[in-house]
DNA sequence: TTGTATGCGTTATCAA
DNA sequence: TTGATAACGCATACAA
């Protein structure tokens, strides 16, 4: 606030119109004669007017703010999703208030308080910290992305399809035994379907399989050492058999691949590897890794469409909020590279 | 705006106090008796009051908004920087309006317009799209991170130091010839100092060197194919000599390493490799890559300190904006891993 | 310690 | 097509 702002009052005085007319110049320009429009435009320029959208929000209640809560940006999946969401500014002109959720439920509720205090019109949640029940209680449109969403709308990858695509490929490629490596995944989050799909597909085709859901750890090093143990176990246990390894993400897949290389200096025919996410690492690894690519752009776009629709609904005189949450699934794409034969 | 908001007027009526007193409860609670504080707290709770910070901004002029313009979140450097900046919410309670700048100068000026309309108190710019002169003209505190910043404050990695650390290590490790691989970097941006440092250090120690600043390309594949040509050239040209390769980022370093592996199945003693950034890929590669780590957390923290100081200055009755921009350099850290001997 | 009056910059309502 | 006036919700002189 170096110098006082130029306001509608100033423009009004300068042009001889009323404040109302200046306001109309912005909101209903057609109701002014072209001549007067130009007069005002000229005055705006000469006085160096700058909009104050905060005052506008106070007057009409439309903040054009959307809140985003994301767990981190370390994972490519999240940073890419955030990018795509932010990009939607071009289409909808919603502004995004972004919080990284890394402090547990209390912190996250504080973020939500802050967002509500700034009168966000809608919310996009990627973190898993708060229950969908809690989120629903804020009474604004909420879309969950790839998380538990019993009481709110959601957009997720079709994880079952993804898991099935990966598993089927390994089976088609004549693997003797399939192994799925993952962290422990609660049954109520979408990614659990990858495990279900793996298991059910293996059974359907009567292919021997093993589930290893014990991965855990905070640092890359910890995870890598765990993976080393898992690798050694598998490598000796199934020696001589053709092994199809389906890992829950590309980082794990890359670790596994590196471990194989450390031992064999190449990817032997008796190993096939598939990751998940189509992260950069899958392309940058020592051998490009076959992976299941989530259509992040489509997910982001679907999210915004769903959200905008509901935010528009809320602006009507008699809003009719959704009775039941809408859940959308986006089909992933199998990206065949060099770790699954040629 | 489902039901009408609960406002200070409602609380005032309910408690028998005036609106002013309710306002004071939030802004100068000490001026109320404990008893009355509790009364008001109770009323707030019972009526389900929710703050409206937008109204507050209109009244006192402090939006607590900071704008961020970032080129992309694809590069780990940017996503990590954004994370660290967003994290500073815990310390300063500034809210961040984030834009991804991918549409050229016109788009970016549109973003700035929008940010100004929301009365941001300060701006953090990581994109290179607009000149520092243009940015300075907005008359709000601006901090540039790792970019041209003649007319505005900036925080950058000490690129010269980083380049020198990398080059020195290769020299200490008895390399016969040093090669620096980079894109073409304009001289006025901070990263140019890496090249300067490389060249000057090589000269100082009378070590033969080569600069290759021809890397360019949009996709990973394009870049990789270019890198293949560069590798083959170097591999034959300096056959038998111990080569120290300093690459401008870890992605390039990883490509180079993979190319070496494709040919030799290992990292021969006659190759030493150093990247830059300490991105995840440097740790996840087939052999962990030695790299120069930027202290992103320190950069973010320094940025916020600098910005907050100036934003506070602007709130004084007689603000004294900086006469000359302040430029801070943050020392990087050499991270020795397995691509530079043991 | 508390209240009154006014302002912040815009939009909405109602008239003209 | 234009204008006067009252919101919007909160903060701050100034008084008491």
XYZ file of C-alpha atoms (C1' of nucleotides) in Angstrom:
716
model
C 0.000 0.000 0.000
C 2.729 2.470 -0.924
C 0.419 5.100 -2.407
C -3.286 4.936 -1.982
C -5.025 2.679 -4.415
C -6.900 4.101 -7.339
C -10.510 3.059 -6.849
C -13.776 3.198 -8.716
C -14.477 6.431 -6.866
C -11.440 8.030 -8.462
C -12.366 6.806 -11.890
C -15.915 7.953 -11.366
C -14.853 11.439 -10.382
C -12.355 11.645 -13.230
C -14.900 10.606 -15.851
C -18.007 12.153 -14.378
C -19.744 8.766 -14.135
C -20.863 7.070 -10.953
C -19.061 4.215 -9.261
C -21.825 1.928 -10.381
C -21.107 2.645 -13.995
C -17.443 1.924 -13.524
C -18.366 -1.385 -11.934
C -20.632 -2.138 -14.845
C -17.783 -1.438 -17.228
C -16.153 -4.542 -15.848
C -19.144 -6.770 -15.213
C -21.690 -5.800 -17.840
C -19.789 -3.791 -20.408
C -22.579 -4.262 -22.966
C -24.828 -2.020 -20.965
C -22.573 0.946 -21.713
C -22.245 2.754 -25.000
C -19.043 2.051 -26.833
C -18.138 5.673 -26.474
C -18.427 5.588 -22.715
C -16.578 2.321 -22.551
C -13.672 3.969 -24.261
C -13.828 6.985 -21.999
C -13.604 4.735 -18.984
C -10.900 2.575 -20.477
C -8.870 5.685 -21.073
C -9.354 6.930 -17.523
C -8.432 3.514 -16.125
C -5.217 3.636 -18.033
C -4.397 7.221 -17.227
C -4.962 6.860 -13.521
C -3.201 3.502 -13.414
C -6.111 1.566 -12.003
C -5.518 -1.892 -10.550
C -8.311 -4.287 -9.719
C -8.991 -5.270 -6.159
C -10.580 -8.669 -6.321
C -10.708 -8.998 -2.563
C -13.207 -6.183 -2.339
C -15.109 -7.858 -5.094
C -15.232 -11.113 -3.176
C -16.563 -9.355 -0.123
C -19.297 -7.800 -2.196
C -20.385 -10.768 -4.271
C -19.201 -13.767 -2.327
C -17.272 -15.432 -5.120
C -13.669 -15.876 -4.148
C -12.574 -17.926 -7.150
C -10.296 -19.734 -4.745
C -9.785 -23.466 -4.708
C -7.793 -25.145 -1.966
C -5.409 -28.006 -2.672
C -3.955 -30.264 -0.024
C -1.202 -32.522 -1.275
C 0.900 -34.932 0.814
C 4.214 -34.010 -0.791
C 5.769 -33.038 -4.071
C 8.602 -35.480 -3.763
C 6.708 -38.140 -5.651
C 6.423 -37.403 -9.315
C 2.796 -38.418 -9.226
C 1.877 -35.560 -6.908
C 3.994 -32.878 -8.508
C 2.666 -33.760 -11.926
C -0.898 -33.781 -10.637
C -0.391 -30.392 -9.045
C 1.029 -29.064 -12.289
C -1.977 -30.263 -14.224
C -4.397 -28.827 -11.682
C -2.650 -25.448 -11.688
C -2.682 -25.466 -15.461
C -6.472 -25.518 -15.409
C -6.279 -21.835 -14.538
C -6.277 -21.212 -18.263
C -9.685 -22.803 -18.591
C -11.496 -21.816 -15.419
C -9.566 -18.945 -13.846
C -9.773 -20.404 -10.413
C -6.845 -19.485 -8.196
C -5.228 -22.177 -6.094
C -4.168 -22.015 -2.486
C -1.783 -24.905 -1.975
C -0.833 -26.641 1.233
C 1.614 -29.485 1.698
C 0.257 -31.751 4.378
C 3.043 -33.101 6.503
C 1.990 -32.523 10.056
C -0.767 -34.952 10.877
C -4.490 -34.331 11.299
C -4.201 -31.295 13.602
C -2.044 -29.399 11.148
C -4.250 -30.376 8.291
C -7.338 -29.130 10.078
C -5.516 -25.878 10.670
C -4.878 -25.650 6.932
C -8.539 -26.282 6.293
C -9.518 -23.576 8.755
C -7.287 -21.156 6.940
C -8.702 -22.176 3.583
C -12.236 -21.758 4.841
C -11.330 -18.344 6.250
C -10.317 -17.318 2.767
C -13.676 -18.498 1.498
C -12.493 -21.121 -0.919
C -15.281 -22.274 -3.203
C -13.974 -25.803 -3.473
C -11.338 -28.192 -2.256
C -9.134 -30.841 -3.823
C -7.615 -33.369 -1.458
C -4.781 -35.732 -2.290
C -3.598 -36.355 1.256
C -4.888 -39.294 3.237
C -4.782 -37.610 6.603
C -8.412 -36.740 7.214
C -11.365 -39.038 6.719
C -13.808 -38.317 3.940
C -16.468 -38.002 6.607
C -14.575 -35.142 8.214
C -13.965 -33.509 4.866
C -17.619 -33.774 3.921
C -18.568 -31.906 7.079
C -17.146 -28.648 5.736
C -20.079 -28.357 3.377
C -18.176 -27.191 0.339
C -17.565 -29.129 -2.857
C -14.659 -31.524 -2.332
C -12.967 -33.859 -4.759
C -10.636 -36.561 -3.513
C -7.941 -37.822 -5.823
C -6.756 -41.383 -5.384
C -7.770 -41.778 -1.766
C -10.534 -43.015 0.493
C -13.672 -41.128 -0.485
C -16.744 -42.775 0.915
C -18.493 -39.512 1.716
C -17.067 -37.229 -0.954
C -16.595 -37.202 -4.700
C -13.474 -38.757 -6.100
C -11.396 -39.325 -9.182
C -9.032 -42.260 -9.236
C -7.071 -44.375 -11.603
C -8.765 -47.642 -12.418
C -6.303 -49.536 -10.298
C -7.911 -52.889 -10.911
C -7.497 -52.440 -14.614
C -3.899 -51.381 -14.133
C -3.072 -54.343 -11.968
C -4.756 -56.657 -14.409
C -2.896 -55.233 -17.397
C 0.429 -55.708 -15.663
C -0.365 -59.193 -14.435
C -1.747 -60.319 -17.780
C 1.350 -59.187 -19.599
C 3.562 -61.195 -17.286
C 1.359 -64.211 -17.783
C 1.328 -63.811 -21.568
C 5.099 -63.626 -21.430
C 5.161 -67.132 -19.990
C 6.397 -66.365 -16.519
C 6.485 -69.421 -14.273
C 5.772 -67.493 -11.130
C 4.455 -63.997 -10.464
C 5.448 -61.875 -7.519
C 3.836 -58.632 -6.431
C 5.868 -56.337 -4.198
C 4.107 -53.550 -2.372
C 3.746 -51.796 0.935
C 0.885 -52.754 3.169
C -2.145 -51.066 1.628
C -5.390 -50.560 3.591
C -8.330 -52.139 1.803
C -10.357 -48.949 1.596
C -7.973 -46.981 -0.580
C -8.074 -47.256 -4.345
C -4.556 -48.637 -4.763
C -5.648 -51.809 -2.976
C -7.311 -52.838 -6.202
C -3.904 -53.367 -7.741
C -3.316 -56.134 -5.277
C -6.762 -57.596 -5.789
C -6.327 -57.561 -9.536
C -2.949 -59.239 -9.286
C -4.226 -61.981 -7.077
C -7.456 -62.621 -8.929
C -5.774 -62.627 -12.318
C -3.108 -65.066 -11.171
C -5.784 -67.368 -9.831
C -7.897 -67.139 -12.899
C -4.999 -68.262 -15.059
C -3.747 -70.763 -12.512
C -0.327 -69.178 -12.331
C 1.685 -69.603 -9.128
C 2.149 -66.299 -7.369
C 3.441 -64.666 -4.247
C 2.446 -61.466 -2.482
C 5.046 -59.475 -0.609
C 3.403 -56.559 1.151
C 6.085 -55.908 3.716
C 7.937 -53.005 2.167
C 8.261 -50.066 4.514
C 10.773 -47.389 5.357
C 11.294 -43.670 5.151
C 14.517 -43.186 3.256
C 15.655 -44.436 -0.100
C 18.496 -46.277 1.591
C 16.212 -48.106 4.001
C 13.919 -49.140 1.215
C 16.798 -50.228 -0.946
C 18.238 -52.463 1.752
C 14.839 -54.043 2.247
C 14.519 -54.575 -1.432
C 17.923 -56.222 -1.453
C 16.705 -58.811 1.022
C 13.544 -59.385 -0.955
C 15.547 -59.765 -4.153
C 17.979 -62.239 -2.680
C 15.114 -64.250 -1.296
C 13.312 -64.383 -4.618
C 16.485 -64.964 -6.593
C 17.396 -68.086 -4.656
C 13.898 -69.354 -3.990
C 12.831 -69.352 -7.633
C 16.198 -70.039 -9.184
C 15.842 -71.350 -12.712
C 12.229 -70.276 -13.020
C 11.040 -67.364 -15.113
C 9.938 -64.726 -12.624
C 7.437 -61.954 -13.349
C 7.858 -59.153 -10.829
C 5.120 -56.535 -10.525
C 6.145 -53.704 -8.225
C 3.797 -51.086 -6.836
C 5.777 -48.157 -8.210
C 8.621 -47.340 -10.528
C 11.021 -46.434 -7.762
C 10.758 -49.939 -6.361
C 11.000 -51.394 -9.838
C 14.173 -49.430 -10.464
C 15.670 -50.671 -7.207
C 14.894 -54.224 -8.130
C 16.360 -53.761 -11.571
C 19.546 -52.280 -10.149
C 19.855 -55.222 -7.773
C 19.529 -57.629 -10.652
C 22.228 -55.725 -12.529
C 24.495 -55.717 -9.526
C 24.354 -59.477 -9.569
C 24.046 -60.344 -13.252
C 25.345 -57.278 -15.109
C 22.256 -57.511 -17.262
C 18.577 -58.379 -17.114
C 18.501 -62.162 -17.535
C 15.687 -63.739 -19.508
C 14.385 -65.298 -16.373
C 13.310 -61.878 -15.037
C 10.459 -59.690 -16.173
C 9.725 -56.432 -14.374
C 6.782 -54.059 -14.345
C 6.450 -50.898 -12.288
C 3.588 -48.457 -11.809
C 3.109 -44.710 -12.409
C 5.274 -44.018 -15.453
C 7.521 -41.796 -13.363
C 10.637 -40.344 -15.000
C 12.750 -42.981 -13.274
C 11.073 -45.684 -15.340
C 12.500 -44.135 -18.485
C 15.815 -43.103 -16.986
C 16.769 -46.424 -15.444
C 19.611 -48.565 -16.731
C 17.055 -50.322 -18.916
C 13.747 -48.550 -19.582
C 11.134 -50.150 -17.364
C 7.718 -51.349 -18.464
C 5.130 -49.622 -16.336
C 1.477 -48.780 -15.901
C 0.986 -45.114 -16.674
C -1.656 -43.143 -14.852
C -3.320 -40.541 -17.020
C -2.593 -37.687 -14.697
C -3.758 -35.016 -17.114
C -7.105 -36.735 -17.546
C -7.496 -37.182 -13.809
C -6.769 -33.507 -13.184
C -9.127 -32.439 -15.909
C -11.918 -34.686 -14.686
C -11.383 -33.392 -11.186
C -11.760 -29.807 -12.263
C -14.838 -30.513 -14.361
C -16.499 -32.219 -11.435
C -15.501 -29.494 -9.038
C -16.469 -26.568 -11.236
C -19.859 -28.073 -11.838
C -20.510 -28.318 -8.134
C -19.121 -24.893 -7.391
C -21.448 -23.443 -10.005
C -24.325 -25.256 -8.412
C -23.508 -23.630 -5.080
C -23.817 -20.196 -6.642
C -27.416 -20.680 -7.638
C -30.175 -19.109 -5.604
C -31.381 -22.532 -4.535
C -28.353 -24.809 -4.621
C -29.048 -28.499 -4.970
C -25.922 -30.207 -3.646
C -25.298 -33.777 -4.680
C -27.210 -36.402 -2.788
C -24.592 -39.066 -3.382
C -20.909 -38.522 -4.120
C -19.790 -39.138 -7.689
C -16.831 -41.443 -8.232
C -14.915 -41.467 -11.483
C -12.333 -43.966 -12.605
C -9.704 -43.214 -15.217
C -8.226 -46.080 -17.175
C -4.438 -46.376 -16.986
C -2.199 -47.210 -19.929
C 0.283 -50.053 -20.102
C 3.599 -48.720 -21.317
C 5.703 -51.540 -22.682
C 9.409 -50.971 -22.525
C 12.400 -53.209 -22.225
C 11.967 -55.059 -18.937
C 9.245 -57.344 -20.259
C 10.905 -58.928 -23.249
C 10.432 -57.589 -26.762
C -22.748 -19.403 0.990
C -25.349 -21.995 1.887
C -26.662 -20.279 5.020
C -25.737 -16.772 5.901
C -22.420 -16.379 7.610
C -22.190 -15.797 11.320
C -20.533 -12.403 11.747
C -19.215 -10.234 14.541
C -22.615 -8.549 14.599
C -24.247 -11.842 15.531
C -21.699 -12.561 18.206
C -22.056 -9.026 19.515
C -25.792 -9.300 19.770
C -25.596 -12.733 21.361
C -23.100 -11.637 23.997
C -24.235 -8.076 24.515
C -20.853 -6.679 23.540
C -20.156 -4.434 20.574
C -18.640 -5.586 17.330
C -15.461 -3.782 18.262
C -15.036 -5.903 21.321
C -15.464 -9.051 19.309
C -12.836 -7.801 16.906
C -10.551 -7.100 19.808
C -11.036 -10.602 21.073
C -9.122 -11.746 18.010
C -6.611 -8.939 17.608
C -5.922 -7.692 21.130
C -7.276 -10.348 23.447
C -5.270 -8.977 26.366
C -7.445 -5.916 26.442
C -10.412 -8.015 27.539
C -10.976 -9.566 30.930
C -10.491 -13.282 31.021
C -14.104 -13.644 31.923
C -15.290 -11.785 28.878
C -12.858 -13.649 26.693
C -14.466 -16.856 27.788
C -17.945 -15.506 27.223
C -17.039 -14.608 23.690
C -15.227 -17.865 23.066
C -18.344 -19.672 24.154
C -20.584 -17.632 21.905
C -18.231 -18.161 18.976
C -18.473 -21.851 19.475
C -22.195 -21.956 20.021
C -23.013 -19.904 16.988
C -20.454 -21.738 14.868
C -18.476 -18.674 13.893
C -16.019 -18.920 11.021
C -13.437 -16.249 10.305
C -13.628 -14.254 7.137
C -10.088 -13.183 6.429
C -11.033 -11.535 3.183
C -13.063 -8.949 5.017
C -10.163 -8.513 7.339
C -7.828 -7.858 4.425
C -10.140 -5.223 3.064
C -10.163 -3.514 6.407
C -6.488 -3.620 7.272
C -4.763 -4.091 3.964
C -2.753 -7.144 4.917
C -3.590 -10.027 2.654
C -0.947 -12.431 3.956
C -0.713 -13.661 0.377
C 2.550 -14.394 -1.364
C 2.647 -15.200 -5.058
C 4.925 -17.874 -6.465
C 5.708 -18.296 -10.137
C 7.550 -21.493 -10.949
C 8.516 -22.727 -14.420
C 7.463 -26.325 -13.834
C 7.359 -29.002 -11.190
C 8.812 -31.652 -13.405
C 12.330 -30.911 -12.263
C 12.989 -32.092 -8.757
C 14.732 -28.828 -8.005
C 11.544 -26.827 -8.496
C 9.174 -29.196 -6.771
C 11.454 -29.444 -3.785
C 11.861 -25.686 -3.655
C 8.110 -25.240 -3.777
C 7.691 -27.749 -0.996
C 10.152 -25.905 1.188
C 8.541 -22.561 0.467
C 5.069 -23.881 1.235
C 6.390 -25.404 4.422
C 7.319 -21.956 5.675
C 3.631 -21.483 6.387
C 4.354 -22.970 9.778
C 6.720 -20.115 10.572
C 5.148 -17.103 8.933
C 1.552 -17.987 8.106
C 1.733 -16.508 4.683
C -0.553 -18.184 2.186
C 0.768 -19.002 -1.259
C -0.891 -18.463 -4.588
C 1.005 -20.655 -7.031
C 1.243 -20.334 -10.772
C 3.105 -22.595 -13.175
C 4.540 -20.449 -15.894
C 4.383 -22.204 -19.218
C 2.854 -19.764 -21.596
C 5.408 -17.100 -22.360
C 5.583 -13.494 -21.170
C 1.970 -12.551 -21.953
C 0.587 -15.377 -19.848
C 2.982 -14.624 -17.079
C 1.953 -10.979 -17.003
C -1.625 -12.135 -16.799
C -0.681 -14.223 -13.769
C 0.971 -11.221 -12.225
C -2.110 -9.107 -12.839
C -4.193 -11.685 -11.088
C -1.768 -11.857 -8.190
C -1.743 -8.097 -7.836
C -5.544 -8.054 -7.919
C -5.493 -10.334 -4.916
C -3.190 -7.894 -3.181
C -0.245 -10.187 -2.652
C 2.244 -8.702 -0.246
C 5.240 -10.270 -1.917
C 6.348 -12.351 -4.861
C 8.773 -15.207 -5.383
C 9.893 -15.816 -8.946
C 11.661 -18.913 -10.194
C 10.714 -18.590 -13.828
C 12.996 -16.845 -16.277
C 10.278 -15.431 -18.459
C 10.127 -11.802 -17.373
C 13.076 -9.503 -16.890
C 13.968 -8.366 -13.401
C 13.363 -4.827 -14.601
C 9.782 -5.661 -15.448
C 9.315 -7.456 -12.142
C 10.748 -4.553 -10.193
C 8.171 -2.246 -11.759
C 5.352 -3.819 -9.781
C 6.599 -2.116 -6.655
C 6.157 -4.999 -4.275
C 8.880 -7.024 -2.596
C 10.170 -9.631 -5.026
C 12.734 -12.343 -4.526
C 14.215 -14.164 -7.485
C 15.537 -17.649 -6.969
C 18.342 -18.820 -9.197
C 17.693 -16.459 -12.072
C 18.678 -13.125 -13.556
C 18.030 -10.518 -10.885
C 19.739 -7.283 -11.667
C 16.920 -5.107 -10.414
C 15.427 -7.318 -7.710
C 16.595 -9.263 -4.697
C 17.764 -12.791 -5.224
C 18.857 -15.979 -3.559
C 20.999 -18.382 -5.516
C 23.285 -21.287 -5.027
C 26.927 -20.316 -5.071
C 27.365 -21.851 -8.470
C 30.995 -20.882 -8.736
C 31.758 -22.711 -5.551
C 29.811 -25.726 -6.762
C 31.592 -25.831 -10.066
C 34.903 -25.458 -8.343
C 34.209 -28.240 -5.862
C 33.292 -30.616 -8.649
C 36.236 -29.670 -10.832
C 38.717 -29.837 -7.960
C 37.600 -33.302 -7.008
C 38.132 -34.564 -10.538
C 41.572 -32.978 -10.575
C 42.504 -34.440 -7.173
C 41.420 -37.807 -8.493
C 44.110 -37.563 -11.158
C 41.957 -37.253 -14.218
C 43.944 -36.675 -17.381
C 41.298 -34.596 -19.057
C 38.174 -32.853 -17.769
C 34.994 -32.404 -19.754
C 32.041 -30.238 -18.829
C 28.730 -31.017 -20.480
C 25.957 -28.446 -20.342
C 23.315 -26.651 -22.327
C 24.072 -23.219 -23.643
C 23.738 -20.937 -20.616
C 23.345 -17.157 -20.974
C 26.051 -15.296 -19.102
C 23.657 -13.296 -16.946
C 22.079 -16.194 -15.141
C 23.646 -17.641 -12.008
C 24.249 -21.133 -13.411
C 26.769 -19.657 -15.822
C 29.199 -19.530 -12.917
C 29.444 -23.299 -12.992
C 30.993 -23.060 -16.403
C 33.283 -20.224 -15.371
C 34.427 -22.126 -12.323
C 35.112 -25.245 -14.352
C 37.147 -23.400 -16.908
C 39.092 -21.263 -14.478
C 39.883 -24.143 -12.164
C 41.107 -26.314 -15.018
C 43.344 -23.507 -16.177
C 44.660 -22.805 -12.761
C 45.766 -26.391 -12.363
C 46.892 -26.712 -15.962
C 44.615 -29.647 -16.625
C 43.454 -30.240 -20.200
C 39.740 -29.675 -20.532
C 36.890 -29.475 -22.976
C 33.616 -27.621 -22.855
C 30.568 -29.085 -24.534
C 27.669 -26.639 -24.298
C 25.597 -27.982 -27.137
C 23.055 -30.075 -25.283
C 19.496 -29.197 -26.205
C 16.195 -30.951 -26.668
C 12.759 -31.200 -25.194
C 12.218 -34.851 -24.458
C 14.225 -37.344 -22.523
C 14.688 -39.401 -25.653
C 16.059 -36.508 -27.663
C 18.477 -35.613 -24.936
C 19.545 -39.203 -24.514
C 20.345 -39.608 -28.184
C 22.395 -36.431 -28.101
C 24.206 -37.670 -25.070
C 24.956 -40.900 -26.866
C 26.754 -39.007 -29.611
C 28.668 -36.960 -27.068
C 29.641 -40.101 -25.182
C 30.843 -41.929 -28.255
C 32.867 -38.915 -29.269
C 34.522 -38.617 -25.881
C 34.997 -42.355 -25.509
C 36.991 -42.654 -28.718
C 38.720 -39.282 -28.604
C 40.178 -39.770 -25.140
C 40.572 -43.530 -25.243
C 43.060 -44.720 -22.659
C 42.985 -41.457 -20.727
C 41.321 -40.981 -17.385
C 38.328 -38.780 -18.067
C 36.594 -36.568 -15.495
C 33.083 -35.722 -16.661
C 31.228 -32.891 -14.952
C 27.623 -32.669 -16.114
C 25.300 -29.774 -15.438
C 22.657 -31.881 -13.783
C 22.030 -35.347 -12.445
C 19.706 -36.349 -15.240
C 22.489 -35.831 -17.753
C 24.953 -37.560 -15.464
C 22.643 -40.551 -15.217
C 22.316 -40.707 -18.986
C 26.055 -40.643 -19.349
C 26.479 -43.334 -16.746
C 23.909 -45.541 -18.436
C 25.713 -45.110 -21.747
C 28.967 -46.157 -20.131
C 27.246 -49.205 -18.694
C 25.707 -50.093 -22.009
C 29.175 -50.269 -23.437
C 31.298 -51.541 -20.550
C 28.806 -53.210 -18.173
C 30.485 -51.321 -15.387
C 32.062 -47.961 -14.618
C 35.684 -48.366 -15.756
C 38.437 -46.710 -13.757
C 39.078 -44.388 -16.608
C 35.772 -42.595 -16.022
C 34.793 -40.288 -13.201
C 31.388 -38.638 -13.184
C 29.878 -35.744 -11.257
C 26.395 -34.362 -11.628
C 24.647 -31.380 -10.104
C 21.528 -30.883 -7.931
C 21.434 -34.006 -5.796
C 18.179 -35.051 -7.423
C 16.718 -38.420 -6.511
C 18.042 -39.871 -9.749
C 21.604 -39.375 -8.505
C 20.926 -41.820 -5.689
C 18.695 -44.147 -7.678
C 20.995 -44.675 -10.645
C 22.718 -47.953 -11.384
C 25.652 -46.646 -9.355
C 25.034 -43.759 -6.953
C 26.344 -40.618 -8.605
C 28.593 -38.046 -6.984
C 26.879 -34.697 -7.216
C 26.833 -31.123 -6.026
C 23.865 -30.711 -3.730
C 22.029 -27.426 -3.625
C 20.787 -26.607 -0.159
C 17.226 -26.115 -1.230
C 15.893 -25.840 2.293
C 18.388 -23.098 3.116
C 17.598 -21.263 -0.095
C 13.891 -21.392 0.632
C 14.406 -20.270 4.186
C 16.677 -17.405 3.184
C 14.167 -16.370 0.563
C 11.382 -16.212 3.092
C 13.474 -14.299 5.611
C 14.407 -11.726 3.032
C 10.858 -11.453 1.768
C 9.209 -11.251 5.168
C 11.583 -8.517 6.214
C 10.664 -6.432 3.215
C 6.968 -7.133 3.524
C 7.121 -5.985 7.127
C 8.893 -2.852 6.040
C 6.073 -2.099 3.621
C 3.574 -2.195 6.461
C 5.208 0.619 8.365
C 3.722 4.094 8.283
C 6.734 5.351 6.362
C 8.112 2.393 4.435
C 11.748 2.601 3.418
C 12.082 0.174 0.514
C 15.530 -1.089 -0.306
C 17.714 1.220 -2.331
C 19.722 -1.610 -3.835
C 18.609 -5.204 -4.256
C 20.139 -7.729 -1.883
C 21.715 -10.830 -3.394
C 22.413 -13.875 -1.268
C 24.475 -16.876 -2.220
C 24.070 -20.251 -0.600
C 27.004 -22.609 -0.582
C 26.344 -25.999 -2.148
C 27.593 -29.276 -0.736
C 29.677 -31.822 -2.573
C 28.104 -35.236 -2.122
C 30.672 -37.921 -2.799
C 29.250 -41.185 -3.958
C 30.487 -43.983 -6.140
C 31.182 -42.400 -9.511
C 34.331 -40.627 -8.373
C 36.409 -43.476 -7.012
C 36.450 -44.342 -3.315
C -11.787 -2.009 29.484
C -15.479 -0.941 26.171
C -18.303 1.516 22.541
C -19.314 4.760 18.388
C -18.488 5.949 13.974
C -16.214 5.478 9.866
C -13.672 3.344 6.189
C -11.796 -0.554 3.120
C -13.290 -1.186 -2.601
C -16.561 -3.519 -4.774
C -21.344 -5.240 -6.117
C -26.510 -5.489 -5.798
C -30.942 -3.357 -5.454
C -33.909 -0.296 -6.658
C -35.138 3.929 -9.065
C -34.939 7.088 -12.591
C -28.402 3.458 -20.108
C -27.238 5.535 -15.620
C -27.149 6.733 -10.481
C -27.902 6.740 -5.312
C -27.575 3.893 -1.572
C -27.039 0.064 1.060
C -24.725 -3.969 1.823
C -20.296 -7.343 2.394
C -17.439 -8.374 7.384
C -13.928 -6.533 9.790
C -10.458 -3.032 11.858
C -9.171 1.351 13.689
C -9.377 6.240 15.422
C -11.276 8.467 18.831
C -14.210 8.792 22.908
C -15.853 7.431 27.073
